[in-house]
PDB file of C-alpha atoms in Angstrom:
ATOM      1  CA  MET A 344     120.272 140.415 111.979  1.00 46.00           C
ATOM      2  CA  MET A 345     123.308 139.076 113.753  1.00 48.00           C
ATOM      3  CA  VAL A 346     122.932 137.240 117.071  1.00 45.00           C
ATOM      4  CA  SER A 347     125.761 137.851 119.461  1.00 55.00           C
ATOM      5  CA  PRO A 348     127.615 134.816 120.877  1.00 56.00           C
ATOM      6  CA  SER A 349     126.728 135.945 124.380  1.00 57.00           C
ATOM      7  CA  ASN A 350     122.991 135.772 123.601  1.00 56.00           C
ATOM      8  CA  VAL A 351     123.393 132.277 122.124  1.00 52.00           C
ATOM      9  CA  THR A 352     125.246 131.174 125.252  1.00 59.00           C
ATOM     10  CA  LYS A 353     122.529 132.621 127.482  1.00 57.00           C
ATOM     11  CA  ARG A 354     119.812 130.809 125.498  1.00 60.00           C
ATOM     12  CA  ARG A 355     121.683 127.516 125.725  1.00 59.00           C
ATOM     13  CA  ARG A 356     122.158 127.958 129.462  1.00 60.00           C
ATOM     14  CA  SER A 357     118.481 128.827 129.856  1.00 60.00           C
ATOM     15  CA  THR A 358     117.431 125.739 127.854  1.00 62.00           C
ATOM     16  CA  PHE A 359     119.816 123.519 129.840  1.00 57.00           C
ATOM     17  CA  THR A 360     118.535 124.914 133.146  1.00 69.00           C
ATOM     18  CA  TRP A 361     114.914 124.449 132.073  1.00 67.00           C
ATOM     19  CA  ARG A 362     115.548 120.841 131.037  1.00 71.00           C
ATOM     20  CA  ARG A 363     117.471 120.140 134.226  1.00 74.00           C
ATOM     21  CA  ARG A 364     114.551 121.360 136.314  1.00 77.00           C
ATOM     22  CA  LEU A 365     112.081 119.335 134.250  1.00 79.00           C
ATOM     23  CA  VAL A 366     113.918 115.978 134.543  1.00 77.00           C
ATOM     24  CA  PRO A 367     112.875 115.208 138.179  1.00 80.00           C
ATOM     25  CA  TYR A 368     109.219 115.829 137.323  1.00 81.00           C
ATOM     26  CA  VAL A 369     109.457 113.473 134.350  1.00 83.00           C
ATOM     27  CA  PHE A 370     110.705 110.690 136.634  1.00 85.00           C
ATOM     28  CA  ILE A 371     107.985 111.198 139.249  1.00 86.00           C
ATOM     29  CA  ALA A 372     105.215 111.654 136.663  1.00 87.00           C
ATOM     30  CA  PRO A 373     104.222 107.923 136.525  1.00 89.00           C
ATOM     31  CA  ASN A 374     104.006 107.649 140.324  1.00 89.00           C
ATOM     32  CA  LEU A 375     102.193 110.969 140.508  1.00 88.00           C
ATOM     33  CA  PHE A 376      99.678 109.766 137.918  1.00 90.00           C
ATOM     34  CA  ILE A 377      99.040 106.561 139.871  1.00 91.00           C
ATOM     35  CA  PHE A 378      98.737 108.530 143.131  1.00 88.00           C
ATOM     36  CA  LEU A 379      96.244 110.981 141.649  1.00 90.00           C
ATOM     37  CA  THR A 380      94.252 108.267 139.865  1.00 91.00           C
ATOM     38  CA  PHE A 381      93.968 105.667 142.615  1.00 88.00           C
ATOM     39  CA  ILE A 382      94.197 107.760 145.820  1.00 86.00           C
ATOM     40  CA  ILE A 383      93.356 111.430 145.367  1.00 88.00           C
ATOM     41  CA  TRP A 384      90.523 110.998 142.850  1.00 91.00           C
ATOM     42  CA  PRO A 385      88.758 108.186 144.796  1.00 88.00           C
ATOM     43  CA  ALA A 386      89.117 110.263 147.984  1.00 88.00           C
ATOM     44  CA  LEU A 387      87.517 113.299 146.361  1.00 90.00           C
ATOM     45  CA  ARG A 388      84.854 111.064 144.828  1.00 89.00           C
ATOM     46  CA  GLY A 389      84.132 109.589 148.247  1.00 88.00           C
ATOM     47  CA  ILE A 390      83.616 113.034 149.734  1.00 90.00           C
ATOM     48  CA  TYR A 391      81.220 113.824 146.889  1.00 91.00           C
ATOM     49  CA  ILE A 392      79.256 110.578 147.279  1.00 90.00           C
ATOM     50  CA  SER A 393      78.909 111.164 151.032  1.00 90.00           C
ATOM     51  CA  PHE A 394      76.253 113.795 150.255  1.00 92.00           C
ATOM     52  CA  PHE A 395      74.178 111.377 148.174  1.00 90.00           C
ATOM     53  CA  ASP A 396      72.174 108.210 148.720  1.00 88.00           C
ATOM     54  CA  SER A 397      72.707 105.244 146.410  1.00 79.00           C
ATOM     55  CA  MET A 398      72.018 101.530 146.630  1.00 72.00           C
ATOM     56  CA  ASP A 399      73.365 100.437 143.245  1.00 69.00           C
ATOM     57  CA  GLY A 400      76.289 102.790 142.578  1.00 67.00           C
ATOM     58  CA  SER A 401      74.720 104.172 139.410  1.00 71.00           C
ATOM     59  CA  GLN A 402      71.755 106.253 140.579  1.00 79.00           C
ATOM     60  CA  PHE A 403      72.395 108.897 143.232  1.00 82.00           C
ATOM     61  CA  THR A 404      69.955 111.035 145.161  1.00 86.00           C
ATOM     62  CA  TYR A 405      71.209 114.182 146.862  1.00 88.00           C
ATOM     63  CA  VAL A 406      70.511 114.078 150.607  1.00 89.00           C
ATOM     64  CA  GLY A 407      72.890 116.757 151.919  1.00 88.00           C
ATOM     65  CA  THR A 408      74.219 116.014 155.380  1.00 90.00           C
ATOM     66  CA  ALA A 409      71.624 113.306 156.090  1.00 92.00           C
ATOM     67  CA  ASN A 410      74.253 110.551 155.940  1.00 92.00           C
ATOM     68  CA  TYR A 411      76.381 112.277 158.580  1.00 93.00           C
ATOM     69  CA  LYS A 412      73.335 112.783 160.806  1.00 93.00           C
ATOM     70  CA  ALA A 413      72.414 109.114 160.396  1.00 92.00           C
ATOM     71  CA  ILE A 414      75.883 108.062 161.526  1.00 92.00           C
ATOM     72  CA  PHE A 415      75.810 110.170 164.683  1.00 91.00           C
ATOM     73  CA  ASN A 416      72.264 108.986 165.439  1.00 92.00           C
ATOM     74  CA  ASP A 417      73.205 105.317 164.964  1.00 89.00           C
ATOM     75  CA  PRO A 418      73.181 103.679 168.436  1.00 89.00           C
ATOM     76  CA  THR A 419      75.986 101.281 167.433  1.00 91.00           C
ATOM     77  CA  VAL A 420      78.416 104.093 166.556  1.00 92.00           C
ATOM     78  CA  ALA A 421      79.123 104.944 170.211  1.00 92.00           C
ATOM     79  CA  THR A 422      80.200 101.350 170.904  1.00 93.00           C
ATOM     80  CA  ILE A 423      82.288 101.228 167.726  1.00 94.00           C
ATOM     81  CA  ALA A 424      83.950 104.543 168.616  1.00 93.00           C
ATOM     82  CA  ARG A 425      84.791 103.219 172.100  1.00 95.00           C
ATOM     83  CA  ASN A 426      86.191  99.986 170.647  1.00 95.00           C
ATOM     84  CA  THR A 427      88.282 101.929 168.149  1.00 95.00           C
ATOM     85  CA  ALA A 428      89.627 104.296 170.816  1.00 94.00           C
ATOM     86  CA  ILE A 429      90.612 101.414 173.111  1.00 95.00           C
ATOM     87  CA  TYR A 430      92.257  99.513 170.278  1.00 96.00           C
ATOM     88  CA  VAL A 431      94.183 102.507 168.885  1.00 95.00           C
ATOM     89  CA  VAL A 432      95.487 103.697 172.261  1.00 95.00           C
ATOM     90  CA  PHE A 433      96.741 100.320 173.464  1.00 96.00           C
ATOM     91  CA  TYR A 434      97.980  99.303 170.022  1.00 96.00           C
ATOM     92  CA  MET A 435      99.980 102.524 169.674  1.00 95.00           C
ATOM     93  CA  LEU A 436     101.467 102.393 173.177  1.00 95.00           C
ATOM     94  CA  ILE A 437     102.414  98.708 173.073  1.00 96.00           C
ATOM     95  CA  SER A 438     103.791  98.925 169.525  1.00 95.00           C
ATOM     96  CA  THR A 439     105.939 101.943 170.365  1.00 94.00           C
ATOM     97  CA  LEU A 440     107.332 100.502 173.603  1.00 94.00           C
ATOM     98  CA  LEU A 441     108.035  97.035 172.202  1.00 95.00           C
ATOM     99  CA  SER A 442     109.580  98.318 168.968  1.00 94.00           C
ATOM    100  CA  LEU A 443     111.848 100.613 170.996  1.00 92.00           C
ATOM    101  CA  THR A 444     112.888  97.708 173.216  1.00 91.00           C
ATOM    102  CA  PHE A 445     113.503  95.337 170.316  1.00 92.00           C
ATOM    103  CA  ALA A 446     115.431  97.962 168.332  1.00 91.00           C
ATOM    104  CA  ILE A 447     117.748  98.720 171.268  1.00 88.00           C
ATOM    105  CA  ILE A 448     118.339  95.014 171.981  1.00 88.00           C
ATOM    106  CA  ILE A 449     119.049  94.149 168.340  1.00 88.00           C
ATOM    107  CA  ASN A 450     121.304  97.175 167.928  1.00 84.00           C
ATOM    108  CA  GLN A 451     123.433  96.018 170.867  1.00 81.00           C
ATOM    109  CA  GLN A 452     123.937  92.544 169.419  1.00 80.00           C
ATOM    110  CA  LYS A 453     127.470  91.825 168.261  1.00 76.00           C
ATOM    111  CA  PHE A 454     126.613  88.674 166.323  1.00 78.00           C
ATOM    112  CA  ALA A 455     123.644  87.533 164.194  1.00 76.00           C
ATOM    113  CA  ARG A 456     122.114  91.008 164.114  1.00 77.00           C
ATOM    114  CA  GLY A 457     120.811  90.392 160.596  1.00 81.00           C
ATOM    115  CA  PHE A 458     119.231  87.105 161.677  1.00 84.00           C
ATOM    116  CA  PHE A 459     117.301  88.683 164.557  1.00 84.00           C
ATOM    117  CA  ARG A 460     116.269  91.586 162.330  1.00 85.00           C
ATOM    118  CA  SER A 461     114.874  89.132 159.781  1.00 86.00           C
ATOM    119  CA  ILE A 462     112.982  87.169 162.443  1.00 89.00           C
ATOM    120  CA  VAL A 463     111.359  90.313 163.830  1.00 89.00           C
ATOM    121  CA  PHE A 464     110.424  91.556 160.356  1.00 90.00           C
ATOM    122  CA  LEU A 465     109.019  88.210 159.138  1.00 90.00           C
ATOM    123  CA  PRO A 466     105.353  88.813 160.223  1.00 90.00           C
ATOM    124  CA  VAL A 467     105.281  92.008 158.157  1.00 91.00           C
ATOM    125  CA  MET A 468     105.771  89.901 155.020  1.00 91.00           C
ATOM    126  CA  LEU A 469     102.618  87.854 155.666  1.00 90.00           C
ATOM    127  CA  SER A 470      99.211  88.751 154.256  1.00 90.00           C
ATOM    128  CA  PRO A 471      96.979  90.265 156.977  1.00 89.00           C
ATOM    129  CA  ILE A 472      94.151  87.945 155.909  1.00 90.00           C
ATOM    130  CA  VAL A 473      96.412  84.927 156.378  1.00 91.00           C
ATOM    131  CA  VAL A 474      97.580  86.292 159.734  1.00 92.00           C
ATOM    132  CA  GLY A 475      93.994  86.490 160.959  1.00 92.00           C
ATOM    133  CA  LEU A 476      93.276  82.929 159.858  1.00 92.00           C
ATOM    134  CA  ILE A 477      96.466  81.584 161.457  1.00 93.00           C
ATOM    135  CA  TRP A 478      95.819  83.230 164.808  1.00 93.00           C
ATOM    136  CA  ASN A 479      92.163  82.207 164.658  1.00 92.00           C
ATOM    137  CA  ASP A 480      93.367  78.606 164.697  1.00 92.00           C
ATOM    138  CA  VAL A 481      96.066  79.262 167.317  1.00 92.00           C
ATOM    139  CA  LEU A 482      93.601  80.945 169.699  1.00 91.00           C
ATOM    140  CA  ASP A 483      90.761  78.476 169.181  1.00 88.00           C
ATOM    141  CA  ARG A 484      89.270  77.662 172.572  1.00 84.00           C
ATOM    142  CA  LYS A 485      88.905  73.894 172.084  1.00 83.00           C
ATOM    143  CA  VAL A 486      91.642  72.761 169.705  1.00 83.00           C
ATOM    144  CA  GLY A 487      93.990  75.769 169.583  1.00 87.00           C
ATOM    145  CA  PRO A 488      97.641  75.008 170.446  1.00 91.00           C
ATOM    146  CA  LEU A 489      97.784  77.903 172.936  1.00 89.00           C
ATOM    147  CA  ASN A 490      94.925  76.567 175.060  1.00 88.00           C
ATOM    148  CA  THR A 491      96.265  73.027 174.684  1.00 88.00           C
ATOM    149  CA  LEU A 492      99.542  74.221 176.191  1.00 89.00           C
ATOM    150  CA  LEU A 493      97.765  76.155 178.950  1.00 87.00           C
ATOM    151  CA  GLU A 494      95.664  73.136 179.885  1.00 87.00           C
ATOM    152  CA  ALA A 495      98.802  71.004 180.039  1.00 85.00           C
ATOM    153  CA  ILE A 496     100.315  73.326 182.666  1.00 86.00           C
ATOM    154  CA  GLY A 497      97.020  73.844 184.519  1.00 80.00           C
ATOM    155  CA  GLY A 498      96.178  77.265 183.092  1.00 76.00           C
ATOM    156  CA  GLY A 499      92.672  76.419 181.894  1.00 79.00           C
ATOM    157  CA  SER A 500      91.258  77.204 178.463  1.00 82.00           C
ATOM    158  CA  PRO A 501      90.385  80.929 178.127  1.00 87.00           C
ATOM    159  CA  GLY A 502      87.906  81.904 175.432  1.00 88.00           C
ATOM    160  CA  TRP A 503      90.241  84.220 173.538  1.00 90.00           C
ATOM    161  CA  LEU A 504      87.822  84.739 170.667  1.00 90.00           C
ATOM    162  CA  VAL A 505      84.479  84.203 172.428  1.00 89.00           C
ATOM    163  CA  GLU A 506      84.764  86.547 175.412  1.00 90.00           C
ATOM    164  CA  PRO A 507      84.481  90.313 174.699  1.00 89.00           C
ATOM    165  CA  LYS A 508      87.449  91.493 176.787  1.00 91.00           C
ATOM    166  CA  LEU A 509      89.709  88.680 175.674  1.00 92.00           C
ATOM    167  CA  GLY A 510      88.603  89.265 172.087  1.00 93.00           C
ATOM    168  CA  MET A 511      89.878  92.855 172.198  1.00 94.00           C
ATOM    169  CA  ILE A 512      93.110  91.741 173.882  1.00 94.00           C
ATOM    170  CA  SER A 513      93.607  89.146 171.154  1.00 94.00           C
ATOM    171  CA  ALA A 514      92.982  91.708 168.389  1.00 95.00           C
ATOM    172  CA  ILE A 515      95.480  94.139 169.904  1.00 95.00           C
ATOM    173  CA  PHE A 516      98.077  91.389 170.342  1.00 95.00           C
ATOM    174  CA  VAL A 517      97.769  90.207 166.732  1.00 95.00           C
ATOM    175  CA  GLY A 518      97.848  93.789 165.452  1.00 95.00           C
ATOM    176  CA  VAL A 519     101.059  94.486 167.345  1.00 95.00           C
ATOM    177  CA  TRP A 520     102.542  91.173 166.174  1.00 95.00           C
ATOM    178  CA  VAL A 521     101.848  92.044 162.529  1.00 93.00           C
ATOM    179  CA  HIS A 522     103.437  95.509 162.465  1.00 94.00           C
ATOM    180  CA  LEU A 523     106.067  95.280 165.223  1.00 93.00           C
ATOM    181  CA  GLY A 524     108.862  94.347 162.828  1.00 92.00           C
ATOM    182  CA  PHE A 525     108.149  97.336 160.588  1.00 94.00           C
ATOM    183  CA  TYR A 526     108.379  99.799 163.482  1.00 95.00           C
ATOM    184  CA  THR A 527     111.461  98.052 164.879  1.00 94.00           C
ATOM    185  CA  ILE A 528     113.342  98.371 161.585  1.00 93.00           C
ATOM    186  CA  ILE A 529     112.558 102.092 161.417  1.00 93.00           C
ATOM    187  CA  LEU A 530     113.809 102.647 164.965  1.00 93.00           C
ATOM    188  CA  LEU A 531     116.849 100.468 164.293  1.00 91.00           C
ATOM    189  CA  ALA A 532     117.710 102.701 161.347  1.00 89.00           C
ATOM    190  CA  GLY A 533     117.387 105.713 163.638  1.00 89.00           C
ATOM    191  CA  LEU A 534     119.686 104.079 166.195  1.00 87.00           C
ATOM    192  CA  GLN A 535     122.312 103.299 163.596  1.00 85.00           C
ATOM    193  CA  GLY A 536     122.209 106.928 162.507  1.00 84.00           C
ATOM    194  CA  ILE A 537     123.490 108.041 165.937  1.00 82.00           C
ATOM    195  CA  ASP A 538     127.244 108.622 166.083  1.00 80.00           C
ATOM    196  CA  ASN A 539     128.941 105.843 168.087  1.00 79.00           C
ATOM    197  CA  SER A 540     131.357 108.362 169.556  1.00 81.00           C
ATOM    198  CA  VAL A 541     128.514 109.668 171.739  1.00 81.00           C
ATOM    199  CA  PHE A 542     128.049 106.243 173.343  1.00 77.00           C
ATOM    200  CA  GLU A 543     131.800 105.693 173.640  1.00 78.00           C
ATOM    201  CA  ALA A 544     132.236 109.028 175.431  1.00 84.00           C
ATOM    202  CA  ALA A 545     129.406 108.192 177.846  1.00 81.00           C
ATOM    203  CA  THR A 546     130.906 104.769 178.560  1.00 80.00           C
ATOM    204  CA  MET A 547     134.317 106.311 179.257  1.00 83.00           C
ATOM    205  CA  ASP A 548     132.649 108.713 181.689  1.00 78.00           C
ATOM    206  CA  GLY A 549     131.305 105.751 183.643  1.00 79.00           C
ATOM    207  CA  ALA A 550     127.674 105.841 182.522  1.00 78.00           C
ATOM    208  CA  THR A 551     125.724 102.591 182.927  1.00 78.00           C
ATOM    209  CA  ARG A 552     123.782 100.986 180.091  1.00 79.00           C
ATOM    210  CA  TRP A 553     120.483 102.184 181.576  1.00 81.00           C
ATOM    211  CA  GLN A 554     121.802 105.746 181.916  1.00 82.00           C
ATOM    212  CA  ILE A 555     123.011 105.712 178.307  1.00 80.00           C
ATOM    213  CA  THR A 556     119.609 104.484 177.146  1.00 80.00           C
ATOM    214  CA  ARG A 557     117.679 107.011 179.218  1.00 82.00           C
ATOM    215  CA  ARG A 558     119.907 110.065 178.815  1.00 83.00           C
ATOM    216  CA  ILE A 559     121.264 109.598 175.294  1.00 82.00           C
ATOM    217  CA  THR A 560     119.478 106.964 173.202  1.00 83.00           C
ATOM    218  CA  LEU A 561     115.857 107.891 173.908  1.00 84.00           C
ATOM    219  CA  PRO A 562     116.318 111.691 173.555  1.00 85.00           C
ATOM    220  CA  LEU A 563     118.186 111.291 170.259  1.00 86.00           C
ATOM    221  CA  LEU A 564     115.487 108.901 169.013  1.00 88.00           C
ATOM    222  CA  LYS A 565     112.620 111.329 169.676  1.00 87.00           C
ATOM    223  CA  PRO A 566     112.108 112.300 166.007  1.00 86.00           C
ATOM    224  CA  THR A 567     112.042 108.649 164.917  1.00 89.00           C
ATOM    225  CA  THR A 568     109.815 107.697 167.843  1.00 90.00           C
ATOM    226  CA  LEU A 569     107.381 110.441 166.804  1.00 88.00           C
ATOM    227  CA  ILE A 570     107.179 108.827 163.366  1.00 89.00           C
ATOM    228  CA  ILE A 571     106.366 105.479 164.993  1.00 92.00           C
ATOM    229  CA  VAL A 572     103.640 107.070 167.119  1.00 91.00           C
ATOM    230  CA  ILE A 573     102.061 108.679 164.050  1.00 90.00           C
ATOM    231  CA  LEU A 574     102.327 105.532 161.909  1.00 91.00           C
ATOM    232  CA  SER A 575     100.960 103.261 164.640  1.00 93.00           C
ATOM    233  CA  THR A 576      98.057 105.654 165.237  1.00 92.00           C
ATOM    234  CA  ILE A 577      97.182 105.599 161.544  1.00 92.00           C
ATOM    235  CA  HIS A 578      97.548 101.811 161.346  1.00 93.00           C
ATOM    236  CA  GLY A 579      95.393 101.453 164.446  1.00 94.00           C
ATOM    237  CA  PHE A 580      92.535 103.451 162.942  1.00 94.00           C
ATOM    238  CA  GLN A 581      92.842 101.557 159.639  1.00 92.00           C
ATOM    239  CA  SER A 582      92.920  98.053 161.155  1.00 93.00           C
ATOM    240  CA  PHE A 583      90.324  95.766 159.607  1.00 92.00           C
ATOM    241  CA  ASP A 584      91.526  92.858 157.448  1.00 90.00           C
ATOM    242  CA  PHE A 585      93.214  90.622 160.024  1.00 92.00           C
ATOM    243  CA  ILE A 586      90.600  91.481 162.677  1.00 94.00           C
ATOM    244  CA  TYR A 587      87.791  90.532 160.298  1.00 93.00           C
ATOM    245  CA  THR A 588      89.291  87.100 159.663  1.00 92.00           C
ATOM    246  CA  LEU A 589      90.272  86.714 163.323  1.00 92.00           C
ATOM    247  CA  THR A 590      87.012  87.586 165.095  1.00 91.00           C
ATOM    248  CA  GLY A 591      84.644  88.942 162.436  1.00 90.00           C
ATOM    249  CA  GLY A 592      84.072  91.934 164.700  1.00 89.00           C
ATOM    250  CA  GLY A 593      82.922  89.772 167.591  1.00 85.00           C
ATOM    251  CA  PRO A 594      82.371  88.505 170.121  1.00 87.00           C
ATOM    252  CA  LEU A 595      79.195  90.563 170.561  1.00 86.00           C
ATOM    253  CA  GLY A 596      80.707  93.409 168.543  1.00 89.00           C
ATOM    254  CA  ALA A 597      83.626  93.805 170.974  1.00 91.00           C
ATOM    255  CA  THR A 598      86.204  94.083 168.183  1.00 93.00           C
ATOM    256  CA  THR A 599      84.118  95.921 165.583  1.00 94.00           C
ATOM    257  CA  LEU A 600      86.127  98.992 164.586  1.00 94.00           C
ATOM    258  CA  ILE A 601      85.248 101.931 162.393  1.00 93.00           C
ATOM    259  CA  VAL A 602      86.690 100.477 159.167  1.00 94.00           C
ATOM    260  CA  GLN A 603      84.498  97.398 159.542  1.00 94.00           C
ATOM    261  CA  TYR A 604      81.523  99.730 160.045  1.00 93.00           C
ATOM    262  CA  ILE A 605      82.410 101.434 156.735  1.00 93.00           C
ATOM    263  CA  TYR A 606      82.759  98.085 154.975  1.00 92.00           C
ATOM    264  CA  GLU A 607      79.435  96.744 156.249  1.00 90.00           C
ATOM    265  CA  ARG A 608      77.526  99.905 155.302  1.00 88.00           C
ATOM    266  CA  ALA A 609      79.037 100.154 151.835  1.00 86.00           C
ATOM    267  CA  PHE A 610      79.269  96.515 150.731  1.00 85.00           C
ATOM    268  CA  GLN A 611      76.818  94.457 152.775  1.00 84.00           C
ATOM    269  CA  SER A 612      73.050  94.401 152.372  1.00 80.00           C
ATOM    270  CA  PRO A 613      71.385  96.835 152.580  1.00 81.00           C
ATOM    271  CA  ILE A 614      74.042  98.639 150.543  1.00 84.00           C
ATOM    272  CA  GLN A 615      74.407 102.322 151.464  1.00 87.00           C
ATOM    273  CA  TYR A 616      77.261 103.828 149.494  1.00 88.00           C
ATOM    274  CA  GLY A 617      76.573 107.343 150.733  1.00 90.00           C
ATOM    275  CA  LEU A 618      76.563 106.289 154.370  1.00 91.00           C
ATOM    276  CA  GLY A 619      79.779 104.310 153.946  1.00 91.00           C
ATOM    277  CA  SER A 620      81.452 107.255 152.197  1.00 92.00           C
ATOM    278  CA  ALA A 621      80.374 109.630 154.960  1.00 93.00           C
ATOM    279  CA  ALA A 622      81.867 107.301 157.564  1.00 93.00           C
ATOM    280  CA  GLY A 623      85.070 107.205 155.503  1.00 93.00           C
ATOM    281  CA  VAL A 624      85.240 111.009 155.478  1.00 93.00           C
ATOM    282  CA  ILE A 625      84.794 111.068 159.254  1.00 93.00           C
ATOM    283  CA  LEU A 626      87.605 108.512 159.628  1.00 92.00           C
ATOM    284  CA  PHE A 627      89.864 110.655 157.443  1.00 91.00           C
ATOM    285  CA  LEU A 628      89.182 113.733 159.584  1.00 92.00           C
ATOM    286  CA  ILE A 629      89.872 111.768 162.779  1.00 91.00           C
ATOM    287  CA  ILE A 630      93.178 110.392 161.461  1.00 90.00           C
ATOM    288  CA  PHE A 631      94.194 113.827 160.189  1.00 89.00           C
ATOM    289  CA  ALA A 632      93.388 115.430 163.548  1.00 90.00           C
ATOM    290  CA  PHE A 633      95.308 112.823 165.569  1.00 87.00           C
ATOM    291  CA  THR A 634      98.276 112.937 163.195  1.00 84.00           C
ATOM    292  CA  ALA A 635      98.426 116.730 163.346  1.00 86.00           C
ATOM    293  CA  LEU A 636      98.103 116.658 167.152  1.00 84.00           C
ATOM    294  CA  ASN A 637     100.907 114.101 167.536  1.00 78.00           C
ATOM    295  CA  PHE A 638     103.115 116.062 165.169  1.00 76.00           C
ATOM    296  CA  LEU A 639     102.538 119.392 166.925  1.00 81.00           C
ATOM    297  CA  VAL A 640     103.024 117.914 170.398  1.00 76.00           C
ATOM    298  CA  GLY A 641     106.206 116.160 169.267  1.00 69.00           C
ATOM    299  CA  LYS A 642     107.623 119.315 167.706  1.00 67.00           C
ATOM    300  CA  ARG A 643     106.819 121.337 170.828  1.00 66.00           C
ATOM    301  CA  ARG A 644     108.625 118.806 173.039  1.00 63.00           C
ATOM    302  CA  GLU A 645     111.652 118.921 170.740  1.00 59.00           C
ATOM    303  CA  ALA A 646     111.681 122.704 170.993  1.00 58.00           C
ATOM    304  CA  ILE A 647     111.629 122.494 174.788  1.00 55.00           C
TER     305      ILE A 647
END
């Protein structure tokens, strides 16, 4: 049976098209495997474990929703929820405002822009554990360099890490300091994506720098700013490592956030893997809800 040249050509084109479509999936397959193995599967496993009780990780007893009920009946959860809400709100607002300010200032620099960008981004390169230890020494009430400087100018020696209100302020400050460079670089990229002709036209029309910032820069940066709001909200809810080495959750539980609650239930005696997993599921739902809310509100404002 003879095969027409046109059929052979069609088969070759079909094979070429099929291979061309398959190539991108081959390249992402290793990352997809890692993502499924180390993120998706543990997440699904955590949801499963949240309905069981286990103290050794090998023997599990089904308890249904008892772990979730225990969390909501825990008298410390209300305080932890309040601490987390305060931290996330102020961390998100301060991070967004400061990163916007720094990005605009750096973008307007004619010289040494790369130097200032590197300086701002430097804290992001440090380990969060190391950051907590460094600032623990800096904010030490007796021998910390900050209080030494304040005493020298007559400012007293505040108990940054031993007074509840100051402890939360210190945690928020360090959290902003750690991630500010990351948010600034994202906003700086958004600024550099705006056509310079827009600013030149506004300048020729006699607009002041403040008017350009308010009427042109900020509106055009709304999509990028929305990303910063979402990222800072997620980072705020996930904050733990540097706070744990900075204050240990103190003083008097003033800086104990939800992730530390999960860690203590799952890995400190008495070990309660099911309870820790249930708290992790609740945290996931909270982050998902806030992220979706920020995204929907941001999209609605853009539409208006």
